XYZ file of C-alpha atoms in Angstrom:
433
model
C 242.644 -28.723 124.511
C 239.374 -30.267 125.609
C 236.448 -27.915 125.992
C 233.871 -28.961 128.564
C 230.223 -29.056 127.516
C 227.854 -26.690 129.357
C 225.869 -28.384 132.122
C 222.242 -29.409 131.553
C 219.545 -27.893 133.727
C 216.239 -29.292 134.740
C 212.974 -27.609 133.950
C 211.774 -25.210 136.588
C 210.727 -27.071 139.713
C 209.767 -25.952 143.184
C 211.248 -29.023 144.827
C 214.463 -29.944 143.011
C 217.240 -27.635 141.794
C 220.637 -27.759 140.166
C 222.192 -29.344 137.107
C 221.252 -32.817 135.939
C 223.766 -35.456 134.876
C 224.557 -35.586 131.180
C 226.610 -37.738 128.894
C 229.169 -36.405 126.450
C 226.996 -37.532 123.519
C 224.013 -35.409 124.459
C 223.175 -31.822 123.555
C 221.089 -29.596 125.766
C 217.388 -29.943 124.918
C 215.594 -27.001 123.332
C 211.928 -26.392 122.580
C 211.121 -24.961 119.168
C 208.716 -22.037 119.193
C 206.201 -22.142 116.392
C 205.584 -18.455 115.676
C 204.345 -18.785 112.097
C 201.161 -20.695 112.687
C 198.149 -20.116 114.884
C 195.627 -22.672 116.086
C 192.347 -22.588 114.185
C 189.156 -23.164 116.150
C 186.932 -25.692 114.415
C 183.288 -24.708 114.149
C 180.483 -27.189 114.613
C 178.859 -28.224 111.318
C 175.697 -26.404 110.288
C 172.584 -28.536 109.847
C 170.372 -28.056 106.777
C 166.971 -29.797 106.656
C 164.898 -30.515 103.538
C 161.492 -32.210 103.261
C 159.574 -34.053 100.583
C 155.863 -34.634 101.141
C 153.485 -37.102 99.542
C 149.740 -37.353 100.127
C 149.926 -34.485 102.630
C 152.413 -36.316 104.838
C 156.200 -36.022 105.206
C 157.716 -38.743 103.078
C 161.462 -37.905 103.022
C 163.567 -35.827 105.416
C 167.116 -35.003 104.301
C 169.627 -33.524 106.742
C 172.984 -32.256 105.479
C 175.888 -31.000 107.609
C 178.149 -28.400 106.033
C 180.596 -25.544 106.677
C 178.013 -22.841 105.923
C 177.753 -20.022 108.462
C 173.977 -20.293 108.768
C 171.274 -22.896 108.247
C 169.448 -20.402 106.036
C 172.381 -20.348 103.588
C 173.106 -22.974 100.989
C 175.200 -25.877 102.257
C 178.878 -25.114 101.626
C 181.621 -27.691 101.186
C 185.345 -27.261 100.709
C 187.595 -29.318 98.498
C 188.032 -32.921 99.765
C 185.399 -32.300 102.448
C 182.788 -34.989 103.059
C 179.149 -34.378 102.237
C 177.637 -36.030 105.290
C 174.005 -36.335 106.206
C 171.080 -38.523 107.114
C 167.992 -39.549 105.180
C 164.749 -40.535 106.853
C 161.976 -42.188 104.838
C 158.503 -42.628 106.278
C 157.349 -45.356 103.953
C 154.105 -47.243 104.311
C 153.286 -50.793 103.471
C 152.920 -51.188 99.773
C 155.590 -48.609 98.939
C 157.712 -50.563 96.495
C 161.106 -48.859 96.874
C 163.830 -50.624 94.913
C 166.876 -48.390 95.498
C 168.089 -45.072 96.906
C 171.029 -43.241 95.338
C 172.849 -40.005 96.183
C 174.305 -37.986 93.281
C 176.535 -34.907 93.106
C 176.554 -32.944 89.841
C 178.360 -29.855 88.637
C 177.159 -27.835 85.653
C 178.006 -24.710 83.716
C 174.736 -22.997 82.759
C 174.462 -20.345 80.031
C 170.715 -20.272 79.338
C 167.239 -21.519 80.141
C 167.318 -24.523 77.792
C 168.735 -27.937 78.599
C 171.391 -27.611 75.917
C 172.666 -24.279 77.232
C 175.703 -25.459 79.164
C 177.397 -28.709 79.998
C 177.875 -31.097 82.905
C 181.473 -31.424 84.085
C 180.880 -33.500 87.237
C 178.641 -36.451 88.024
C 179.300 -38.782 90.951
C 176.857 -41.258 92.518
C 176.918 -43.631 95.460
C 174.257 -46.219 96.391
C 172.626 -45.684 99.777
C 170.157 -48.578 99.862
C 168.896 -51.253 97.507
C 166.298 -53.991 97.840
C 167.478 -57.590 98.058
C 166.146 -60.867 99.516
C 168.221 -60.308 102.671
C 166.955 -56.822 103.595
C 163.500 -55.467 104.483
C 161.196 -54.370 101.709
C 161.046 -50.799 103.052
C 164.281 -49.044 104.186
C 164.596 -47.929 107.786
C 165.808 -44.419 108.714
C 169.247 -45.753 109.733
C 169.836 -47.002 106.212
C 170.034 -43.403 105.002
C 173.136 -42.251 106.897
C 176.028 -41.838 104.477
C 179.019 -39.757 103.417
C 180.500 -38.894 100.064
C 183.516 -36.733 99.212
C 183.451 -33.885 96.719
C 186.307 -34.649 94.281
C 188.807 -31.935 93.424
C 188.834 -32.705 89.715
C 186.317 -33.321 86.963
C 186.214 -36.666 85.231
C 187.049 -37.841 81.725
C 187.556 -37.105 78.910
C 189.387 -34.027 80.241
C 190.559 -33.432 83.791
C 190.178 -29.979 85.347
C 190.279 -28.607 88.859
C 186.693 -27.994 89.889
C 185.639 -24.314 89.842
C 184.005 -22.464 92.711
C 180.257 -21.935 92.663
C 179.650 -18.895 90.465
C 176.443 -16.867 90.116
C 176.460 -13.157 89.318
C 173.665 -10.917 88.113
C 175.602 -9.281 85.274
C 177.203 -12.460 83.915
C 175.166 -14.737 81.648
C 176.920 -17.887 82.878
C 176.898 -19.691 86.187
C 178.565 -22.648 87.880
C 176.117 -24.690 89.948
C 176.492 -27.811 92.092
C 173.547 -29.998 93.132
C 173.094 -32.798 95.641
C 170.203 -35.114 94.766
C 168.636 -38.149 96.420
C 166.915 -40.443 93.888
C 164.296 -42.898 95.184
C 163.487 -45.571 92.593
C 160.185 -47.423 92.814
C 158.360 -50.155 91.018
C 156.681 -49.945 87.647
C 153.355 -48.717 89.016
C 154.768 -45.851 91.104
C 156.649 -42.779 89.940
C 160.169 -42.207 91.201
C 160.863 -39.442 93.722
C 163.787 -37.127 94.320
C 164.855 -34.469 96.808
C 167.398 -31.948 95.606
C 169.369 -28.929 96.803
C 172.066 -26.743 95.341
C 175.243 -26.307 97.383
C 178.303 -24.097 97.382
C 181.737 -25.508 96.568
C 185.072 -23.870 97.446
C 188.298 -25.202 95.883
C 191.562 -25.233 97.832
C 193.985 -22.850 96.093
C 197.021 -22.005 98.213
C 199.861 -19.664 97.151
C 203.478 -20.635 97.586
C 205.294 -19.118 100.554
C 206.456 -15.517 100.351
C 210.126 -14.607 100.602
C 211.755 -14.932 103.997
C 212.141 -11.168 104.350
C 208.445 -10.622 103.602
C 207.432 -13.323 106.077
C 209.609 -11.613 108.685
C 207.930 -8.268 107.976
C 204.480 -9.822 108.368
C 205.510 -11.546 111.564
C 207.098 -8.481 113.173
C 204.688 -5.918 111.654
C 207.515 -3.975 110.006
C 207.474 -2.283 106.561
C 208.029 -4.507 103.554
C 211.508 -4.506 102.052
C 211.524 -3.117 98.520
C 212.858 -4.814 95.381
C 216.404 -3.516 95.898
C 216.640 -5.112 99.362
C 214.474 -8.201 98.751
C 214.887 -9.098 95.057
C 213.583 -12.631 95.701
C 210.307 -11.199 96.951
C 209.388 -9.133 93.896
C 208.830 -9.506 90.168
C 209.886 -6.321 88.392
C 208.163 -5.892 85.047
C 209.673 -4.335 81.947
C 210.258 -0.592 81.999
C 207.623 1.545 80.275
C 207.307 5.252 79.579
C 204.354 7.255 80.852
C 203.583 10.393 78.846
C 201.140 13.221 79.381
C 200.321 16.578 77.816
C 200.192 19.333 80.434
C 197.933 22.340 79.759
C 197.559 21.116 76.145
C 201.035 22.331 75.306
C 203.779 20.784 77.437
C 204.788 17.170 76.799
C 206.081 15.395 79.930
C 207.434 11.864 80.329
C 208.816 9.559 83.047
C 210.077 5.987 83.067
C 208.101 3.516 85.189
C 209.303 0.309 86.827
C 206.433 -1.653 88.391
C 207.148 -4.505 90.810
C 204.592 -6.995 92.144
C 205.047 -9.160 95.221
C 206.036 -12.758 94.500
C 204.615 -15.287 94.155
C 201.998 -13.788 91.832
C 199.229 -15.566 93.734
C 197.220 -13.682 96.349
C 194.591 -14.845 98.811
C 191.238 -13.091 98.601
C 190.540 -10.950 101.641
C 194.216 -9.897 101.854
C 196.300 -7.442 99.831
C 198.403 -7.417 96.678
C 201.611 -5.466 97.457
C 203.137 -3.386 94.671
C 206.107 -1.038 94.299
C 206.608 1.716 91.716
C 209.868 3.407 90.732
C 209.693 6.585 88.631
C 212.675 8.108 86.851
C 212.864 11.421 85.023
C 215.109 14.349 84.232
C 212.916 17.072 85.760
C 212.096 17.132 89.455
C 208.838 19.037 89.065
C 207.614 16.484 86.528
C 208.529 13.616 88.850
C 206.611 15.242 91.684
C 203.480 15.364 89.505
C 203.732 11.698 88.528
C 204.649 10.640 92.099
C 201.561 12.165 93.691
C 199.643 9.416 95.535
C 196.592 9.930 93.306
C 198.474 9.968 89.970
C 199.446 6.292 89.365
C 196.468 4.167 88.277
C 196.961 0.443 88.872
C 193.903 -1.781 88.603
C 193.022 -5.410 89.214
C 191.111 -6.516 86.152
C 188.940 -9.641 85.923
C 187.931 -11.497 82.768
C 185.102 -14.067 82.744
C 185.108 -16.083 79.525
C 182.619 -18.801 78.608
C 181.193 -20.750 75.680
C 177.551 -20.378 74.715
C 175.829 -21.975 71.727
C 173.037 -19.384 71.716
C 175.292 -16.361 71.254
C 176.815 -14.970 68.090
C 180.606 -15.128 67.564
C 182.624 -12.358 69.190
C 185.153 -10.411 67.187
C 188.650 -11.682 67.963
C 187.397 -14.935 69.494
C 186.990 -18.324 67.847
C 183.413 -19.568 67.861
C 180.522 -18.501 70.113
C 182.595 -17.260 73.056
C 181.618 -14.493 75.474
C 183.814 -12.265 77.604
C 183.081 -9.898 80.450
C 185.999 -7.706 81.544
C 185.760 -5.422 84.568
C 188.016 -3.496 86.897
C 187.650 -5.038 90.337
C 189.906 -2.888 92.547
C 192.506 -0.117 92.396
C 195.827 0.339 94.160
C 196.501 3.006 96.757
C 199.961 4.599 96.890
C 202.143 6.388 99.433
C 205.802 7.524 99.501
C 208.222 4.744 100.337
C 209.619 5.137 103.835
C 212.380 2.550 103.493
C 214.038 3.832 100.295
C 215.923 7.083 99.792
C 215.015 9.066 96.689
C 218.127 10.273 94.858
C 217.775 13.119 92.350
C 215.696 12.087 89.367
C 214.048 9.103 91.145
C 210.856 8.602 93.158
C 209.746 5.432 94.964
C 206.137 4.646 95.857
C 204.737 1.759 97.867
C 201.249 0.515 97.186
C 198.726 -2.261 97.608
C 195.479 -3.490 96.140
C 192.948 -4.617 98.708
C 191.306 -7.859 97.633
C 187.686 -8.395 98.605
C 186.720 -11.490 100.556
C 184.092 -12.327 97.950
C 186.423 -12.373 94.934
C 185.985 -15.450 92.779
C 189.218 -17.445 92.563
C 191.109 -18.019 89.341
C 189.685 -21.006 87.482
C 189.660 -22.645 84.078
C 187.502 -25.594 83.103
C 187.506 -25.722 79.333
C 184.367 -23.767 78.443
C 184.516 -21.451 81.458
C 187.354 -19.430 82.956
C 187.937 -16.623 85.454
C 191.286 -14.874 85.076
C 192.887 -11.767 86.592
C 195.449 -9.207 85.426
C 197.145 -6.294 87.145
C 196.983 -3.401 84.685
C 199.014 -0.181 84.815
C 196.862 2.507 83.218
C 197.716 6.076 82.098
C 198.459 8.394 85.003
C 195.725 10.610 86.422
C 196.985 14.178 86.813
C 195.093 17.492 86.798
C 195.302 19.701 83.721
C 196.739 16.869 81.638
C 195.727 14.355 79.006
C 197.266 11.047 78.002
C 196.741 8.144 75.645
C 193.757 5.976 76.531
C 195.542 2.624 76.632
C 197.164 0.485 79.288
C 200.921 0.649 79.808
C 201.429 -2.818 81.325
C 199.442 -5.958 82.059
C 200.532 -8.934 84.169
C 198.463 -12.073 84.916
C 198.000 -12.950 88.584
C 196.149 -15.665 90.492
C 193.482 -15.191 93.164
C 193.614 -17.976 95.755
C 191.205 -19.182 98.450
C 193.666 -20.222 101.181
C 196.505 -18.504 103.007
C 200.088 -19.416 102.211
C 201.911 -21.314 104.910
C 203.556 -18.915 107.317
C 202.452 -15.590 108.812
C 199.347 -13.943 107.421
C 199.759 -10.946 105.066
C 199.198 -7.493 106.543
C 197.725 -4.305 105.121
C 200.119 -1.340 105.112
C 198.188 1.479 103.460
C 197.716 4.538 105.715
C 194.136 4.999 107.017
C 193.613 8.169 104.975
C 194.272 6.319 101.733
C 191.203 4.532 100.395
C 190.438 2.725 97.182
C 187.123 2.062 95.414
C 185.347 -0.921 96.949
C 183.221 -1.626 93.879
C 184.077 -2.099 90.237
C 184.295 1.293 88.570
C 184.185 0.186 84.951
C 182.583 -2.666 83.044
C 183.360 -3.941 79.590
C 180.804 -6.457 78.305
C 181.620 -8.297 75.079
C 179.162 -10.471 73.230
C 176.713 -10.958 76.099
C 173.218 -12.229 75.450
C 170.125 -11.756 77.586
C 169.195 -15.216 78.791
C 167.630 -16.666 81.896
C 169.607 -18.505 84.527
C 168.568 -21.842 85.965
C 168.809 -21.766 89.743
């Protein structure tokens, strides 16, 4: 039996109506709705102006155009973004300029001396050079140029370039500089104009599970590990013990799950899920209180410094700074029933917008771990050691698809500043800015 195809209809029109002719080989046209992406408004580049004077007159004017929010901030460039600008030189007759070169450098700095650190990036492009076919003095139009910040360091080892890093309590920094070198003849000294700039690498997580993307899109609660096993990594089971009133030993089994992939964009959240199992209901209620589980995001900055003494447990003159960056907030799971002897908690760690992304460039690294610590309960004591630790990545870009949402109730807050610092092998040195 032949089944007739449904008729095709025209788009809405105020003048013509009715079905349109179709052939048996055609399917009705449909328009795909793109609900997972949103248009991003491009902002005009910010102009930064720098001057170099000679003999009480402006000699060089450098203008850079970057993604910085303000002209008073350092120029900021993202991975694979062009460093574009113009260079104006007010040269007089007799100025013997032989060449003009633009250079981008990246350095790790660990002290005030030239040998404290190393250079991991150096890229130069010629802007102007003297020849028989060009004027002796460059014109302002000769100074317009572009160069691209690479995403990797050069030989002998290749690394993804780290983000600009400068913190008061860390005796190491990552600094990028843009320099214009003006070479002159033998009787005149060379000139240069230089500025530091911020660099942001492009680190994008893989897409979340389909069920999590659907929850973000429809603003519905996240499905737990039992419903969305592809969306969670459940860590090994551990036992949490505590001594109540100095006499009663209590214990529960903990199953911690972290949202997959284990890469999270700064400024968003890190979803987590905790399952507690125990034989006594009153004990479970104590451990399942929203303030009892202690889950922290821990950061470790590790770097090499020739001027420091070796650190115990590390090979050579290495330094480490470990600190707790943020803590999870917890609330009872609304989408999972609690059978006898089981409690389910949902949670999340809010990630600050200013978190430094995960990076490793040989002598310098920034890494993160999610650490399950002993539970915090009144009238109890527990062992002072972590129960679990899992490495995670902090990214700079959103995963493709809908943006992550925060689910913690308004009444639940977490510390916004690091609450503990562990400094290992640090030395008091100056920082070159």
